[in-house]
mmCIF file with all atom_site columns, C-alpha atoms in Angstrom:
data_model
loop_
_atom_site.group_PDB
_atom_site.id
_atom_site.type_symbol
_atom_site.label_atom_id
_atom_site.label_alt_id
_atom_site.label_comp_id
_atom_site.label_asym_id
_atom_site.label_entity_id
_atom_site.label_seq_id
_atom_site.pdbx_PDB_ins_code
_atom_site.Cartn_x
_atom_site.Cartn_y
_atom_site.Cartn_z
_atom_site.occupancy
_atom_site.B_iso_or_equiv
_atom_site.pdbx_formal_charge
_atom_site.auth_seq_id
_atom_site.auth_comp_id
_atom_site.auth_asym_id
_atom_site.auth_atom_id
_atom_site.pdbx_PDB_model_num
ATOM 1   C CA . MET A 1 1   ? 0.000   0.000  0.000   1.00 91.00 ? 1243 MET A CA 1
ATOM 2   C CA . LEU A 1 2   ? 1.421   3.321  -1.094  1.00 92.00 ? 1244 LEU A CA 1
ATOM 3   C CA . LYS A 1 3   ? 1.584   5.901  1.693   1.00 94.00 ? 1245 LYS A CA 1
ATOM 4   C CA . HIS A 1 4   ? 1.034   9.415  0.398   1.00 94.00 ? 1246 HIS A CA 1
ATOM 5   C CA . ARG A 1 5   ? 3.719   11.379 2.228   1.00 93.00 ? 1247 ARG A CA 1
ATOM 6   C CA . GLY A 1 6   ? 2.722   14.927 3.135   1.00 93.00 ? 1248 GLY A CA 1
ATOM 7   C CA . PHE A 1 7   ? -1.018  14.216 2.831   1.00 95.00 ? 1249 PHE A CA 1
ATOM 8   C CA . PRO A 1 8   ? -2.939  15.307 5.970   1.00 95.00 ? 1250 PRO A CA 1
ATOM 9   C CA . GLY A 1 9   ? -3.993  12.386 8.148   1.00 95.00 ? 1251 GLY A CA 1
ATOM 10  C CA . ARG A 1 10  ? -7.237  13.951 9.321   1.00 94.00 ? 1252 ARG A CA 1
ATOM 11  C CA . LEU A 1 11  ? -9.288  17.113 9.467   1.00 94.00 ? 1253 LEU A CA 1
ATOM 12  C CA . PRO A 1 12  ? -7.470  19.240 12.073  1.00 92.00 ? 1254 PRO A CA 1
ATOM 13  C CA . GLY A 1 13  ? -9.185  19.328 15.450  1.00 91.00 ? 1255 GLY A CA 1
ATOM 14  C CA . THR A 1 14  ? -11.422 16.322 14.682  1.00 92.00 ? 1256 THR A CA 1
ATOM 15  C CA . ASP A 1 15  ? -11.362 12.536 14.474  1.00 90.00 ? 1257 ASP A CA 1
ATOM 16  C CA . LEU A 1 16  ? -12.408 12.606 10.799  1.00 94.00 ? 1258 LEU A CA 1
ATOM 17  C CA . GLN A 1 17  ? -9.597  10.747 9.069   1.00 95.00 ? 1259 GLN A CA 1
ATOM 18  C CA . PHE A 1 18  ? -8.228  11.252 5.573   1.00 96.00 ? 1260 PHE A CA 1
ATOM 19  C CA . THR A 1 19  ? -5.672  8.420  5.558   1.00 96.00 ? 1261 THR A CA 1
ATOM 20  C CA . ILE A 1 20  ? -5.165  5.019  7.140   1.00 94.00 ? 1262 ILE A CA 1
ATOM 21  C CA . ARG A 1 21  ? -1.981  3.902  8.863   1.00 92.00 ? 1263 ARG A CA 1
ATOM 22  C CA . ARG A 1 22  ? -1.679  0.332  7.644   1.00 92.00 ? 1264 ARG A CA 1
ATOM 23  C CA . PRO A 1 23  ? -3.333  -2.001 5.141   1.00 90.00 ? 1265 PRO A CA 1
ATOM 24  C CA . ALA A 1 24  ? -6.261  -4.069 6.364   1.00 88.00 ? 1266 ALA A CA 1
ATOM 25  C CA . LYS A 1 25  ? -5.437  -7.732 6.972   1.00 90.00 ? 1267 LYS A CA 1
ATOM 26  C CA . ASP A 1 26  ? -8.445  -8.798 4.898   1.00 90.00 ? 1268 ASP A CA 1
ATOM 27  C CA . GLY A 1 27  ? -7.576  -6.491 1.993   1.00 87.00 ? 1269 GLY A CA 1
ATOM 28  C CA . ALA A 1 28  ? -8.648  -3.008 1.049   1.00 92.00 ? 1270 ALA A CA 1
ATOM 29  C CA . THR A 1 29  ? -12.106 -1.804 1.983   1.00 94.00 ? 1271 THR A CA 1
ATOM 30  C CA . PRO A 1 30  ? -13.989 -1.553 -1.324  1.00 95.00 ? 1272 PRO A CA 1
ATOM 31  C CA . LEU A 1 31  ? -14.629 2.002  -2.503  1.00 96.00 ? 1273 LEU A CA 1
ATOM 32  C CA . LYS A 1 32  ? -18.283 2.817  -3.057  1.00 96.00 ? 1274 LYS A CA 1
ATOM 33  C CA . ALA A 1 33  ? -20.012 6.084  -3.801  1.00 95.00 ? 1275 ALA A CA 1
ATOM 34  C CA . ARG A 1 34  ? -21.872 7.521  -0.826  1.00 95.00 ? 1276 ARG A CA 1
ATOM 35  C CA . GLU A 1 35  ? -24.872 9.824  -1.203  1.00 93.00 ? 1277 GLU A CA 1
ATOM 36  C CA . ARG A 1 36  ? -24.334 13.381 0.059   1.00 91.00 ? 1278 ARG A CA 1
ATOM 37  C CA . TYR A 1 37  ? -27.624 14.657 1.399   1.00 91.00 ? 1279 TYR A CA 1
ATOM 38  C CA . ALA A 1 38  ? -28.375 18.364 1.798   1.00 89.00 ? 1280 ALA A CA 1
ATOM 39  C CA . ASP A 1 39  ? -28.835 18.008 5.580   1.00 91.00 ? 1281 ASP A CA 1
ATOM 40  C CA . ARG A 1 40  ? -25.295 16.781 6.307   1.00 92.00 ? 1282 ARG A CA 1
ATOM 41  C CA . ARG A 1 41  ? -23.565 18.330 9.302   1.00 94.00 ? 1283 ARG A CA 1
ATOM 42  C CA . PRO A 1 42  ? -21.378 21.390 8.648   1.00 94.00 ? 1284 PRO A CA 1
ATOM 43  C CA . LEU A 1 43  ? -18.389 19.448 10.006  1.00 95.00 ? 1285 LEU A CA 1
ATOM 44  C CA . ASP A 1 44  ? -18.907 16.703 7.394   1.00 94.00 ? 1286 ASP A CA 1
ATOM 45  C CA . ARG A 1 45  ? -19.139 19.311 4.645   1.00 94.00 ? 1287 ARG A CA 1
ATOM 46  C CA . ALA A 1 46  ? -15.933 20.915 5.910   1.00 95.00 ? 1288 ALA A CA 1
ATOM 47  C CA . ALA A 1 47  ? -14.205 17.527 5.843   1.00 96.00 ? 1289 ALA A CA 1
ATOM 48  C CA . ASP A 1 48  ? -15.258 17.000 2.212   1.00 96.00 ? 1290 ASP A CA 1
ATOM 49  C CA . ARG A 1 49  ? -14.010 20.470 1.273   1.00 95.00 ? 1291 ARG A CA 1
ATOM 50  C CA . GLU A 1 50  ? -10.656 20.061 3.034   1.00 96.00 ? 1292 GLU A CA 1
ATOM 51  C CA . PHE A 1 51  ? -10.168 16.537 1.685   1.00 97.00 ? 1293 PHE A CA 1
ATOM 52  C CA . MET A 1 52  ? -10.751 17.828 -1.852  1.00 97.00 ? 1294 MET A CA 1
ATOM 53  C CA . ALA A 1 53  ? -8.298  20.675 -1.223  1.00 96.00 ? 1295 ALA A CA 1
ATOM 54  C CA . ALA A 1 54  ? -5.697  18.150 -0.035  1.00 96.00 ? 1296 ALA A CA 1
ATOM 55  C CA . LEU A 1 55  ? -6.288  15.916 -3.090  1.00 97.00 ? 1297 LEU A CA 1
ATOM 56  C CA . TRP A 1 56  ? -5.900  18.914 -5.399  1.00 96.00 ? 1298 TRP A CA 1
ATOM 57  C CA . ALA A 1 57  ? -2.739  20.144 -3.647  1.00 95.00 ? 1299 ALA A CA 1
ATOM 58  C CA . GLN A 1 58  ? -1.162  16.678 -3.708  1.00 96.00 ? 1300 GLN A CA 1
ATOM 59  C CA . PHE A 1 59  ? -2.196  15.391 -7.150  1.00 96.00 ? 1301 PHE A CA 1
ATOM 60  C CA . GLY A 1 60  ? -3.710  18.173 -9.256  1.00 95.00 ? 1302 GLY A CA 1
ATOM 61  C CA . GLU A 1 61  ? -5.066  16.867 -12.554 1.00 95.00 ? 1303 GLU A CA 1
ATOM 62  C CA . GLU A 1 62  ? -2.799  13.798 -12.576 1.00 96.00 ? 1304 GLU A CA 1
ATOM 63  C CA . PRO A 1 63  ? -4.147  10.296 -11.918 1.00 97.00 ? 1305 PRO A CA 1
ATOM 64  C CA . PHE A 1 64  ? -3.200  8.985  -8.479  1.00 97.00 ? 1306 PHE A CA 1
ATOM 65  C CA . GLU A 1 65  ? -3.069  5.683  -6.643  1.00 97.00 ? 1307 GLU A CA 1
ATOM 66  C CA . ARG A 1 66  ? -5.614  5.096  -3.885  1.00 96.00 ? 1308 ARG A CA 1
ATOM 67  C CA . GLY A 1 67  ? -2.905  3.916  -1.504  1.00 95.00 ? 1309 GLY A CA 1
ATOM 68  C CA . ASN A 1 68  ? -3.561  4.868  2.107   1.00 96.00 ? 1310 ASN A CA 1
ATOM 69  C CA . LEU A 1 69  ? -6.419  7.290  1.387   1.00 97.00 ? 1311 LEU A CA 1
ATOM 70  C CA . ASP A 1 70  ? -9.438  6.505  3.569   1.00 96.00 ? 1312 ASP A CA 1
ATOM 71  C CA . ALA A 1 71  ? -12.146 4.541  1.730   1.00 96.00 ? 1313 ALA A CA 1
ATOM 72  C CA . GLY A 1 72  ? -14.991 6.205  3.624   1.00 94.00 ? 1314 GLY A CA 1
ATOM 73  C CA . ARG A 1 73  ? -13.738 9.717  2.910   1.00 96.00 ? 1315 ARG A CA 1
ATOM 74  C CA . LEU A 1 74  ? -13.154 8.880  -0.780  1.00 97.00 ? 1316 LEU A CA 1
ATOM 75  C CA . GLY A 1 75  ? -16.673 7.449  -0.938  1.00 96.00 ? 1317 GLY A CA 1
ATOM 76  C CA . TRP A 1 76  ? -18.196 10.902 -0.381  1.00 96.00 ? 1318 TRP A CA 1
ATOM 77  C CA . LEU A 1 77  ? -16.502 12.107 -3.599  1.00 97.00 ? 1319 LEU A CA 1
ATOM 78  C CA . LEU A 1 78  ? -16.396 8.922  -5.688  1.00 97.00 ? 1320 LEU A CA 1
ATOM 79  C CA . GLY A 1 79  ? -18.434 8.938  -8.870  1.00 95.00 ? 1321 GLY A CA 1
ATOM 80  C CA . ARG A 1 80  ? -18.736 12.719 -8.831  1.00 96.00 ? 1322 ARG A CA 1
ATOM 81  C CA . GLU A 1 81  ? -15.583 14.722 -8.106  1.00 97.00 ? 1323 GLU A CA 1
ATOM 82  C CA . VAL A 1 82  ? -13.258 11.694 -8.070  1.00 97.00 ? 1324 VAL A CA 1
ATOM 83  C CA . LEU A 1 83  ? -13.473 9.115  -10.856 1.00 97.00 ? 1325 LEU A CA 1
ATOM 84  C CA . PRO A 1 84  ? -11.689 5.883  -11.796 1.00 97.00 ? 1326 PRO A CA 1
ATOM 85  C CA . ALA A 1 85  ? -8.646  6.704  -13.912 1.00 96.00 ? 1327 ALA A CA 1
ATOM 86  C CA . GLU A 1 86  ? -8.517  3.356  -15.701 1.00 94.00 ? 1328 GLU A CA 1
ATOM 87  C CA . GLU A 1 87  ? -10.627 0.415  -16.721 1.00 93.00 ? 1329 GLU A CA 1
ATOM 88  C CA . PRO A 1 88  ? -11.092 -2.138 -15.391 1.00 93.00 ? 1330 PRO A CA 1
ATOM 89  C CA . PHE A 1 89  ? -11.394 -0.446 -12.015 1.00 94.00 ? 1331 PHE A CA 1
ATOM 90  C CA . ASP A 1 90  ? -11.086 -2.610 -8.910  1.00 95.00 ? 1332 ASP A CA 1
ATOM 91  C CA . PRO A 1 91  ? -12.660 -0.740 -5.974  1.00 95.00 ? 1333 PRO A CA 1
ATOM 92  C CA . ALA A 1 92  ? -11.024 -3.176 -3.508  1.00 95.00 ? 1334 ALA A CA 1
ATOM 93  C CA . ASP A 1 93  ? -7.425  -2.578 -4.619  1.00 95.00 ? 1335 ASP A CA 1
ATOM 94  C CA . TYR A 1 94  ? -4.991  -0.256 -2.870  1.00 96.00 ? 1336 TYR A CA 1
ATOM 95  C CA . GLU A 1 95  ? -3.309  0.243  -6.270  1.00 95.00 ? 1337 GLU A CA 1
ATOM 96  C CA . ALA A 1 96  ? -6.527  1.406  -7.988  1.00 96.00 ? 1338 ALA A CA 1
ATOM 97  C CA . ARG A 1 97  ? -5.952  4.668  -9.853  1.00 97.00 ? 1339 ARG A CA 1
ATOM 98  C CA . LEU A 1 98  ? -8.262  7.647  -9.497  1.00 98.00 ? 1340 LEU A CA 1
ATOM 99  C CA . VAL A 1 99  ? -8.438  11.122 -10.983 1.00 98.00 ? 1341 VAL A CA 1
ATOM 100 C CA . ILE A 1 100 ? -10.150 14.376 -10.012 1.00 97.00 ? 1342 ILE A CA 1
ATOM 101 C CA . ASP A 1 101 ? -12.931 15.548 -12.338 1.00 97.00 ? 1343 ASP A CA 1
ATOM 102 C CA . VAL A 1 102 ? -11.688 19.137 -12.135 1.00 96.00 ? 1344 VAL A CA 1
ATOM 103 C CA . ALA A 1 103 ? -14.771 20.848 -13.574 1.00 97.00 ? 1345 ALA A CA 1
ATOM 104 C CA . ARG A 1 104 ? -17.153 19.037 -11.259 1.00 97.00 ? 1346 ARG A CA 1
ATOM 105 C CA . ALA A 1 105 ? -14.870 19.419 -8.240  1.00 97.00 ? 1347 ALA A CA 1
ATOM 106 C CA . ARG A 1 106 ? -14.521 23.172 -8.827  1.00 96.00 ? 1348 ARG A CA 1
ATOM 107 C CA . ALA A 1 107 ? -18.311 23.465 -9.072  1.00 96.00 ? 1349 ALA A CA 1
ATOM 108 C CA . SER A 1 108 ? -18.881 21.459 -5.871  1.00 95.00 ? 1350 SER A CA 1
ATOM 109 C CA . PHE A 1 109 ? -15.989 22.805 -3.797  1.00 95.00 ? 1351 PHE A CA 1
ATOM 110 C CA . PRO A 1 110 ? -14.869 26.186 -5.173  1.00 95.00 ? 1352 PRO A CA 1
ATOM 111 C CA . GLU A 1 111 ? -13.129 27.008 -1.859  1.00 94.00 ? 1353 GLU A CA 1
ATOM 112 C CA . SER A 1 112 ? -10.808 24.019 -2.358  1.00 93.00 ? 1354 SER A CA 1
ATOM 113 C CA . PHE A 1 113 ? -9.316  25.634 -5.463  1.00 92.00 ? 1355 PHE A CA 1
ATOM 114 C CA . GLU A 1 114 ? -8.949  29.264 -4.316  1.00 81.00 ? 1356 GLU A CA 1
ATOM 115 C CA . ASP A 1 115 ? -5.150  29.043 -4.089  1.00 63.00 ? 1357 ASP A CA 1
ATOM 116 C CA . GLY A 1 116 ? -4.708  27.452 -7.490  1.00 51.00 ? 1358 GLY A CA 1
#
């Protein structure tokens, strides 16, 4: 499992994690798109925004390996702002490659792109 050095481990001041420390013994947790409802807590929305900002700062428009990125946190963006970068895509593989859909991500999280 690739560890993304320099990527924030969690949302500062919270227990909302962005990365995992070690691979799961039973294999990677499968990625699956999670529905973002309008009534989500402000803290959850902030985590999505900051996670997208971290993805953009680390990878930009380039495809990236899932590695130690948290499956649950990726699930909130998967299928919308983050897409599979190759076919076939194995959602249960730490080496699965993803890419940011820049246009959609900028529309959903404009604050995440203010510095770039």
